[in-house]
Amino acid sequence: MGTFQNTDKQKQAYRYFVMGLTAREIAKLTELSNRTIERYISLGDWKRPTDTRSLEVKVLELVQSGKSYSEASKILGVSKTTIYNYLKRQRAKE
């Protein structure tokens, strides 16, 4: 097998991995195969950090990164209404 290269897709996949997404979710978002993502995780020895961020912060980060309310709700396992409510509260704070 060749050397393990750090491509833009791999960097993007790693960012999603650190956010807590599963290999299947990352594969869909990056348009790579599930097996490719699993290989990245294995060969790159990726470790999930302990995530102490609140759900509200995760929602904000996903939406700011360009995800729609629907995509964010699927990733986080909450309803679109929950996404909307978190963002509404965030806007009120600003």
PDB file of C-alpha atoms in Angstrom, residues 3-7 10 40:
ATOM      1  CA  THR A   3       1.930   6.262   1.839  1.00  0.00           C
ATOM      2  CA  PHE A   4      -0.859   7.841   3.786  1.00  0.00           C
ATOM      3  CA  GLN A   5      -1.404  11.309   2.310  1.00  0.00           C
ATOM      4  CA  ASN A   6      -3.307  14.105   3.987  1.00  0.00           C
ATOM      5  CA  THR A   7      -5.761  15.341   1.332  1.00  0.00           C
ATOM      6  CA  GLN A  10      -9.302  13.729   4.544  1.00  0.00           C
ATOM      7  CA  TYR A  40      -8.775   7.165   7.330  1.00  0.00           C
TER       8      TYR A  40
END
